[in-house]
Amino acid sequence: MTKTDIASRVYNHAWKLDPIIRSLIDTDFYKLLMLQMIWKLYPQVDATFSLINRTKTVLLADEIDEHELREQLDHARTLHLSKKEMIWLAGNTFYGRKQIFEPEFLNWLATYQLPEYELSRRDGQYELHFHGRWMETTMWEIPALAIINELRSRAAMRHMGQFTLDVLYARAKAKMWEKVERLRTLPGLRISDFGTRRRHSFLWQRWCVEALKEGIGPAFTGTSNVLLAMDSDLEAVGTNAHELPMVVAALAETDEQLRAAPYKVLKDWNTLYGGNLLIVLPDAFGTSAFLRDAPEWVADWTGFRPDSAPPVEGGERIIEWWRRMNRDPRGKLLIFSDGLDVDAIIDTYRHFEGRVRMSFGWGTNLTNDFARCAPQHVESLKPISLVCKVSHANGRPAVKLSDNPRKATGDPAEVERYLRFFGAQDRVEQAVLV
């Protein structure tokens, strides 16, 4: 792949040649896997996704021009899957399976476009919502986040000269390569790129992916970004996310259905995919509540992705549960992915080495770490904690509790109801940086 001079590209401000979202598959792989399940099982369910800026001190509407934001959102709505992309999705092998996507689903996807959006400003923040059928709105999550994050980067760099930009990217590249050199010291490391949603830019994410591919070789197991996986001949990685149990729980008519919601999602997922895709995301309503009520068959799944608890504490809790279920943790897999940087990766690797199989999903601190790289301090080059979560399903409020109370989302009254129902055991408040 031809290397791009990112600094010159930014200096030339060729935004019309550089739309932020270039393809509908410039998204996380798990969005496509979940989309097929939603299309198949929940085609009549409505779901609203809403932007949530957890970094309250950053006023997005003051940093990002509304006209530019609308231009980028409108451009994303014009995209269709290309013939090349359709052939790759239909014919490629994912997680050891060919034709993981059903022909009828791909026929529907071939004509798919992102639906309309609702954008307004309030108290220095943007309110951005996507209303409609769940199988249509779900695909807005990743491009919406990528657009807003890259517009912040562009605004921060708009008045930098060419030499300033050269220095900025040279320092960022050197900083990234120092991380690569530290990761090389870990034998048997498995790490993948999870950095699409809060990346500095598409071009920078691509550079980081290429650097990891060369720098750590087989230890780099792939990228969650489908477009980069296709273009870079890498594995597309990812399974499922919180939105599945959030929606199924919101649709529950009884307490029994609410309690069963996380496990119903797993049963349906196993029926549709099975095999190498059996990874549990346990913290939508708290990991302790999930493990307390989990049927024994959950212990036979390949592994867990502890997402919002501190890596060591979360991993230890799951290992202890496997042991109580008479399963050997050494044959299981833990995927760590929450706010990781090199120090956390190394510490976690060393803590669990030899006790369990491990994999790391490296996100924002891979694709958006420009701290101390600009010749002058630029606050808006720092990443923020920005998410786009399902907020309503068929008009009912959707809730995520999380193991970290600061990551909880949903109507406050509904959050309190879920806490009374599932309990608040082992939830620990931590700062949310990314």
Coordinates of C-alpha atoms in Angstrom, one line a residue:
M1 CA 0.0 0.0 0.0
T2 CA 1.4 3.4 -0.9
K3 CA 2.3 5.5 2.1
T4 CA 0.5 8.8 2.5
D5 CA 2.3 12.0 3.7
I6 CA -0.4 12.7 6.3
A7 CA 1.1 16.1 7.3
S8 CA 1.0 17.4 3.7
R9 CA -2.6 16.0 3.2
V10 CA -3.7 17.9 6.3
Y11 CA -1.9 21.1 5.4
N12 CA -3.5 21.1 1.9
H13 CA -7.0 21.0 3.6
A14 CA -8.3 18.8 0.7
W15 CA -11.4 17.9 2.7
K16 CA -13.6 17.4 -0.4
L17 CA -11.1 14.8 -1.5
D18 CA -10.9 13.5 2.1
P19 CA -14.4 12.6 3.3
I20 CA -14.2 11.2 6.8
I21 CA -16.3 8.1 6.0
R22 CA -15.2 6.6 2.8
S23 CA -17.2 3.4 2.9
L24 CA -20.1 1.8 4.7
I25 CA -17.6 -0.9 5.8
D26 CA -15.4 1.8 7.4
T27 CA -16.9 0.5 10.6
D28 CA -16.4 -2.2 13.3
F29 CA -16.8 -5.8 12.3
Y30 CA -19.2 -6.5 15.1
K31 CA -21.7 -4.0 13.7
L32 CA -22.1 -6.2 10.7
L33 CA -22.3 -9.4 12.7
M34 CA -24.9 -7.8 15.0
L35 CA -26.7 -6.3 12.0
Q36 CA -27.3 -9.7 10.5
M37 CA -28.8 -10.9 13.8
I38 CA -31.0 -7.8 14.1
W39 CA -32.1 -8.1 10.5
K40 CA -33.0 -11.8 11.0
L41 CA -34.6 -11.7 14.4
Y42 CA -35.8 -8.2 15.1
P43 CA -36.7 -6.6 11.7
Q44 CA -39.7 -4.7 13.1
V45 CA -38.1 -3.3 16.2
D46 CA -37.4 0.4 16.4
A47 CA -34.3 1.7 18.1
T48 CA -33.0 5.3 18.7
F49 CA -29.3 5.8 19.0
S50 CA -28.1 9.0 20.7
L51 CA -24.7 10.8 21.1
I52 CA -23.4 11.0 24.6
N53 CA -20.3 13.2 25.5
R54 CA -19.1 11.9 28.8
T55 CA -16.3 14.6 28.8
K56 CA -18.6 17.4 30.0
T57 CA -15.8 20.0 30.0
V58 CA -15.5 19.8 26.2
L59 CA -18.2 21.7 24.4
L60 CA -18.4 20.0 21.0
A61 CA -20.7 22.6 19.5
D62 CA -18.1 25.3 20.2
E63 CA -15.2 23.3 18.7
I64 CA -16.9 21.8 15.6
D65 CA -18.6 23.8 12.9
E66 CA -22.2 22.7 12.4
H67 CA -22.1 23.1 8.6
E68 CA -19.0 20.9 8.4
L69 CA -20.7 18.3 10.6
R70 CA -23.8 18.2 8.5
E71 CA -21.7 18.0 5.3
Q72 CA -19.9 14.9 6.7
L73 CA -23.1 13.3 8.0
D74 CA -24.8 14.0 4.7
H75 CA -21.9 12.5 2.7
A76 CA -22.1 9.3 4.8
R77 CA -25.8 9.0 3.9
T78 CA -24.9 8.8 0.2
L79 CA -22.7 5.7 0.5
H80 CA -23.6 2.2 -0.8
L81 CA -21.5 -0.9 -0.6
S82 CA -19.3 -1.3 -3.7
K83 CA -19.2 -4.4 -5.8
K84 CA -15.7 -5.2 -4.5
E85 CA -16.9 -4.9 -0.9
M86 CA -19.9 -7.1 -1.5
I87 CA -17.7 -9.8 -3.2
W88 CA -15.3 -9.7 -0.2
L89 CA -18.0 -10.0 2.4
A90 CA -19.6 -12.9 0.5
G91 CA -16.5 -14.8 -0.2
N92 CA -14.0 -14.1 2.6
T93 CA -13.4 -16.5 5.5
F94 CA -14.2 -14.9 9.0
Y95 CA -13.3 -16.8 12.2
G96 CA -12.7 -19.9 10.2
R97 CA -16.1 -19.8 8.5
K98 CA -16.9 -19.1 4.8
Q99 CA -20.1 -17.4 4.0
I100 CA -20.8 -16.1 7.5
F101 CA -23.2 -13.7 5.9
E102 CA -26.4 -15.2 4.4
P103 CA -27.1 -14.4 0.8
E104 CA -30.5 -12.9 1.6
F105 CA -28.9 -10.6 4.2
L106 CA -26.2 -9.4 1.7
N107 CA -28.9 -8.8 -0.9
W108 CA -30.6 -6.5 1.6
L109 CA -27.3 -4.9 2.6
A110 CA -26.5 -4.1 -1.1
T111 CA -29.1 -1.4 -1.2
Y112 CA -28.7 -0.2 2.4
Q113 CA -28.0 3.5 3.1
L114 CA -27.7 5.3 6.4
P115 CA -31.1 6.8 7.5
E116 CA -31.8 10.4 8.4
Y117 CA -30.4 12.0 11.5
E118 CA -31.6 14.7 14.0
L119 CA -29.1 17.3 14.9
S120 CA -29.4 20.3 17.3
R121 CA -27.3 22.4 19.7
R122 CA -27.9 22.8 23.4
D123 CA -25.6 24.3 26.1
G124 CA -22.5 24.1 23.9
Q125 CA -23.1 20.4 23.0
Y126 CA -24.5 18.7 20.0
E127 CA -27.6 16.6 20.4
L128 CA -27.5 13.9 17.7
H129 CA -30.1 11.2 17.4
F130 CA -30.9 8.5 14.9
H131 CA -34.5 7.2 14.8
G132 CA -36.0 4.3 12.9
R133 CA -35.8 0.6 12.5
W134 CA -33.0 -1.0 14.6
M135 CA -31.5 -2.7 11.6
E136 CA -31.1 0.7 9.9
T137 CA -30.1 3.0 12.8
T138 CA -27.5 0.6 14.3
M139 CA -25.1 1.3 11.5
W140 CA -24.8 5.0 12.4
E141 CA -22.9 4.4 15.7
I142 CA -19.4 4.1 14.4
P143 CA -19.4 6.6 11.5
A144 CA -21.1 9.2 13.7
L145 CA -18.4 8.9 16.3
A146 CA -15.6 8.8 13.8
I147 CA -16.9 11.9 12.1
I148 CA -17.1 14.0 15.2
N149 CA -13.7 12.9 16.5
E150 CA -12.0 13.6 13.2
L151 CA -13.7 17.0 12.9
R152 CA -12.2 17.9 16.3
S153 CA -8.8 16.9 15.1
R154 CA -9.2 19.0 11.9
A155 CA -10.4 22.0 13.9
A156 CA -7.4 21.7 16.2
M157 CA -4.9 21.6 13.3
R158 CA -6.6 24.1 11.0
H159 CA -4.2 26.9 11.8
M160 CA -1.0 24.9 12.0
G161 CA 1.6 25.5 9.4
Q162 CA 3.3 22.8 7.3
F163 CA 6.4 22.5 9.5
T164 CA 4.3 22.4 12.7
L165 CA 2.2 19.5 11.2
D166 CA 5.4 17.8 10.1
V167 CA 6.7 17.9 13.7
L168 CA 3.3 16.9 15.1
Y169 CA 3.1 13.7 13.0
A170 CA 6.8 12.9 13.4
R171 CA 6.5 13.0 17.2
A172 CA 3.2 10.9 17.1
K173 CA 4.9 8.3 14.9
A174 CA 7.9 8.1 17.1
K175 CA 5.7 7.8 20.2
M176 CA 3.7 5.0 18.5
W177 CA 6.8 3.2 17.5
E178 CA 8.1 3.3 21.1
K179 CA 5.0 1.5 22.1
V180 CA 5.5 -1.1 19.4
E181 CA 9.0 -1.8 20.6
R182 CA 7.8 -2.3 24.2
L183 CA 5.1 -4.7 23.0
R184 CA 7.7 -6.8 21.1
T185 CA 9.1 -8.0 24.4
L186 CA 5.9 -10.0 25.3
P187 CA 6.1 -13.5 23.9
G188 CA 2.9 -14.9 22.6
L189 CA 1.1 -11.5 22.7
R190 CA -2.1 -11.3 20.7
I191 CA -3.4 -7.7 20.0
S192 CA -5.7 -6.2 17.6
D193 CA -6.8 -2.7 16.6
F194 CA -10.1 -1.5 18.1
G195 CA -9.6 2.2 17.4
T196 CA -12.1 3.2 14.8
R197 CA -14.7 5.0 16.8
R198 CA -12.5 7.6 18.5
R199 CA -9.6 7.8 16.1
H200 CA -7.7 11.0 15.3
S201 CA -8.4 10.4 11.6
F202 CA -8.9 7.6 9.1
L203 CA -5.4 8.2 7.6
W204 CA -3.8 8.0 11.0
Q205 CA -5.7 4.8 11.9
R206 CA -4.4 3.3 8.7
W207 CA -0.9 4.3 9.5
C208 CA -1.1 2.8 13.0
V209 CA -2.5 -0.5 11.6
E210 CA 0.3 -0.7 9.0
A211 CA 2.9 0.1 11.7
L212 CA 1.6 -2.7 14.0
K213 CA 1.5 -5.1 11.1
E214 CA 5.2 -4.5 10.4
G215 CA 6.3 -3.8 13.9
I216 CA 4.9 -6.8 15.9
G217 CA 4.2 -9.3 13.1
P218 CA 2.1 -12.3 14.0
A219 CA 1.3 -10.8 17.4
F220 CA -0.9 -8.3 15.5
T221 CA -4.0 -10.4 15.0
G222 CA -6.2 -8.0 13.0
T223 CA -8.4 -5.0 13.1
S224 CA -12.0 -4.3 14.0
N225 CA -12.2 -1.9 11.0
V226 CA -13.7 -3.9 8.1
L227 CA -12.4 -1.6 5.4
L228 CA -8.8 -1.7 6.7
A229 CA -9.1 -5.4 7.1
M230 CA -10.0 -5.8 3.4
D231 CA -7.5 -3.3 2.2
S232 CA -4.6 -4.5 4.4
D233 CA -5.3 -8.3 4.1
L234 CA -5.9 -8.6 7.8
E235 CA -8.4 -10.5 9.9
A236 CA -11.6 -8.6 10.7
V237 CA -12.1 -9.1 14.4
G238 CA -15.1 -8.5 16.7
T239 CA -18.2 -10.3 18.0
N240 CA -21.0 -8.4 19.8
A241 CA -21.7 -5.3 21.9
H242 CA -23.9 -4.0 24.7
E243 CA -26.7 -2.9 22.4
L244 CA -28.1 -6.4 22.0
P245 CA -28.9 -7.0 25.7
M246 CA -29.9 -3.4 26.1
V247 CA -32.6 -3.6 23.5
V248 CA -33.8 -7.1 24.5
A249 CA -34.0 -5.9 28.1
A250 CA -35.9 -2.8 27.1
L251 CA -38.5 -5.0 25.2
A252 CA -39.0 -7.2 28.2
E253 CA -42.6 -7.4 29.4
T254 CA -41.9 -9.3 32.7
D255 CA -39.2 -9.5 35.4
E256 CA -38.5 -13.0 34.1
Q257 CA -37.9 -11.7 30.6
L258 CA -35.7 -8.9 31.9
R259 CA -33.5 -11.2 34.0
A260 CA -33.2 -13.6 31.0
A261 CA -32.4 -10.9 28.4
P262 CA -28.5 -11.2 28.5
Y263 CA -28.8 -15.0 28.1
K264 CA -31.4 -14.9 25.4
V265 CA -29.0 -12.8 23.4
L266 CA -26.3 -15.4 23.9
K267 CA -28.5 -18.3 22.9
D268 CA -29.6 -16.5 19.7
W269 CA -26.0 -15.6 19.0
N270 CA -24.9 -19.2 19.4
T271 CA -27.6 -20.4 17.0
L272 CA -26.6 -17.9 14.4
Y273 CA -22.8 -18.0 14.7
G274 CA -21.4 -20.4 17.3
G275 CA -17.8 -21.8 16.8
N276 CA -15.1 -19.2 17.3
L277 CA -17.5 -16.3 17.9
L278 CA -18.6 -17.4 21.4
I279 CA -17.3 -14.5 23.5
V280 CA -19.4 -13.2 26.4
L281 CA -19.7 -9.5 27.1
P282 CA -21.0 -9.6 30.7
D283 CA -21.2 -6.1 32.0
A284 CA -24.2 -4.5 30.4
F285 CA -26.1 -4.8 33.7
G286 CA -23.1 -5.6 35.9
T287 CA -20.7 -8.5 35.7
S288 CA -21.5 -9.8 39.2
A289 CA -25.2 -9.9 38.3
F290 CA -24.5 -11.7 35.0
L291 CA -22.3 -14.3 36.7
R292 CA -24.7 -14.8 39.6
D293 CA -27.6 -15.8 37.3
A294 CA -25.7 -17.3 34.3
P295 CA -26.8 -20.8 33.2
E296 CA -24.0 -23.4 33.3
W297 CA -23.8 -23.6 29.5
V298 CA -22.3 -20.1 29.5
A299 CA -19.2 -21.6 31.1
D300 CA -18.7 -23.6 27.9
W301 CA -18.2 -20.5 25.8
T302 CA -14.7 -19.7 24.5
G303 CA -14.2 -16.7 26.7
F304 CA -15.2 -13.3 28.1
R305 CA -14.5 -9.7 27.3
P306 CA -14.5 -7.8 30.6
D307 CA -15.2 -4.3 29.3
S308 CA -15.7 -1.7 32.1
A309 CA -14.1 -3.2 35.2
P310 CA -10.4 -2.7 35.7
P311 CA -8.6 -5.4 33.7
V312 CA -7.0 -7.3 36.6
E313 CA -10.1 -7.2 38.9
G314 CA -12.5 -8.0 36.1
G315 CA -10.3 -10.9 34.8
E316 CA -9.9 -12.4 38.3
R317 CA -13.6 -12.3 38.9
I318 CA -14.3 -14.3 35.7
I319 CA -11.5 -16.8 36.4
E320 CA -12.9 -17.4 39.9
W321 CA -16.3 -18.0 38.3
W322 CA -14.9 -20.5 35.8
R323 CA -13.3 -22.4 38.7
R324 CA -16.6 -22.5 40.6
M325 CA -18.1 -23.9 37.4
N326 CA -15.3 -26.6 37.2
R327 CA -13.8 -25.2 34.1
D328 CA -10.0 -24.9 33.7
P329 CA -9.2 -21.2 33.0
R330 CA -6.1 -22.1 31.2
G331 CA -8.2 -23.2 28.2
K332 CA -10.3 -20.1 28.3
L333 CA -9.9 -16.7 26.7
L334 CA -10.0 -13.2 28.2
I335 CA -10.2 -10.2 25.8
F336 CA -9.2 -6.9 27.4
S337 CA -10.3 -3.8 25.6
D338 CA -11.3 -0.9 27.9
G339 CA -9.1 2.2 27.7
L340 CA -5.9 0.3 27.3
D341 CA -2.5 1.7 26.7
V342 CA 0.9 0.0 26.7
D343 CA 1.4 0.1 30.5
A344 CA -2.0 -1.5 31.1
I345 CA -1.4 -4.1 28.4
I346 CA 2.0 -5.1 29.8
D347 CA 0.7 -5.1 33.4
T348 CA -2.3 -7.2 32.5
Y349 CA -0.3 -9.6 30.4
R350 CA 2.2 -10.2 33.2
H351 CA -0.5 -10.7 35.8
F352 CA -2.4 -13.4 33.9
E353 CA 0.5 -15.0 31.9
G354 CA 0.2 -18.8 32.1
R355 CA -3.2 -18.7 33.9
V356 CA -5.5 -17.9 31.0
R357 CA -5.3 -17.2 27.3
M358 CA -5.3 -13.5 26.5
S359 CA -6.0 -11.1 23.7
F360 CA -6.0 -7.3 23.7
G361 CA -8.2 -4.9 21.8
W362 CA -6.3 -1.6 21.6
G363 CA -8.5 1.3 20.9
T364 CA -8.4 5.1 21.5
N365 CA -4.9 5.1 22.9
L366 CA -3.6 3.4 19.8
T367 CA -5.3 5.6 17.2
N368 CA -5.7 9.0 19.0
D369 CA -2.7 9.5 21.3
F370 CA -1.2 13.0 20.4
A371 CA -0.5 14.1 24.0
R372 CA 2.7 16.2 24.0
C373 CA 3.2 15.8 20.3
A374 CA 2.2 19.3 19.1
P375 CA 5.0 22.0 19.3
Q376 CA 2.5 24.1 21.3
H377 CA -0.1 22.7 23.7
V378 CA -3.4 22.0 21.9
E379 CA -6.1 20.8 24.3
S380 CA -8.5 19.7 21.6
L381 CA -6.0 17.1 20.3
K382 CA -6.7 15.1 23.4
P383 CA -9.3 12.4 22.9
I384 CA -12.6 12.5 24.8
S385 CA -15.0 9.9 26.0
L386 CA -17.7 10.1 23.3
V387 CA -20.2 7.3 22.8
C388 CA -23.3 6.7 20.7
K389 CA -25.6 4.3 22.5
V390 CA -29.1 2.9 21.9
S391 CA -31.4 5.1 24.0
H392 CA -34.8 3.8 23.2
A393 CA -36.3 0.5 21.8
N394 CA -39.9 0.6 20.6
G395 CA -40.2 3.9 22.5
R396 CA -39.0 2.4 25.8
P397 CA -35.8 3.7 27.5
A398 CA -32.8 1.4 27.1
V399 CA -30.3 1.2 29.9
K400 CA -26.6 0.2 30.4
L401 CA -25.4 -0.1 34.0
S402 CA -21.8 -1.1 33.4
D403 CA -19.3 -2.1 36.1
N404 CA -18.3 1.6 36.3
P405 CA -21.2 3.8 37.3
R406 CA -19.7 6.7 35.3
K407 CA -20.4 4.6 32.2
A408 CA -24.0 4.0 32.9
T409 CA -26.4 5.3 30.3
G410 CA -30.2 5.7 30.2
D411 CA -33.0 7.6 31.8
P412 CA -32.0 8.1 35.4
A413 CA -35.3 6.6 36.8
E414 CA -34.8 3.5 34.6
V415 CA -31.1 3.2 35.7
E416 CA -32.3 3.2 39.3
R417 CA -35.0 0.6 38.5
Y418 CA -32.3 -1.7 36.8
L419 CA -30.0 -1.2 39.8
R420 CA -32.7 -2.3 42.2
F421 CA -33.4 -5.3 39.9
F422 CA -29.9 -6.5 39.0
G423 CA -28.1 -5.1 42.1
A424 CA -25.0 -2.9 42.3
Q425 CA -22.5 -5.5 43.6
D426 CA -18.8 -4.9 42.6
R427 CA -19.6 -1.7 40.7
V428 CA -16.6 0.6 41.2
E429 CA -16.5 4.2 40.1
Q430 CA -13.4 5.1 38.0
A431 CA -12.5 8.1 35.9
V432 CA -13.5 7.7 32.3
L433 CA -10.8 9.2 30.1
V434 CA -11.6 7.6 26.7

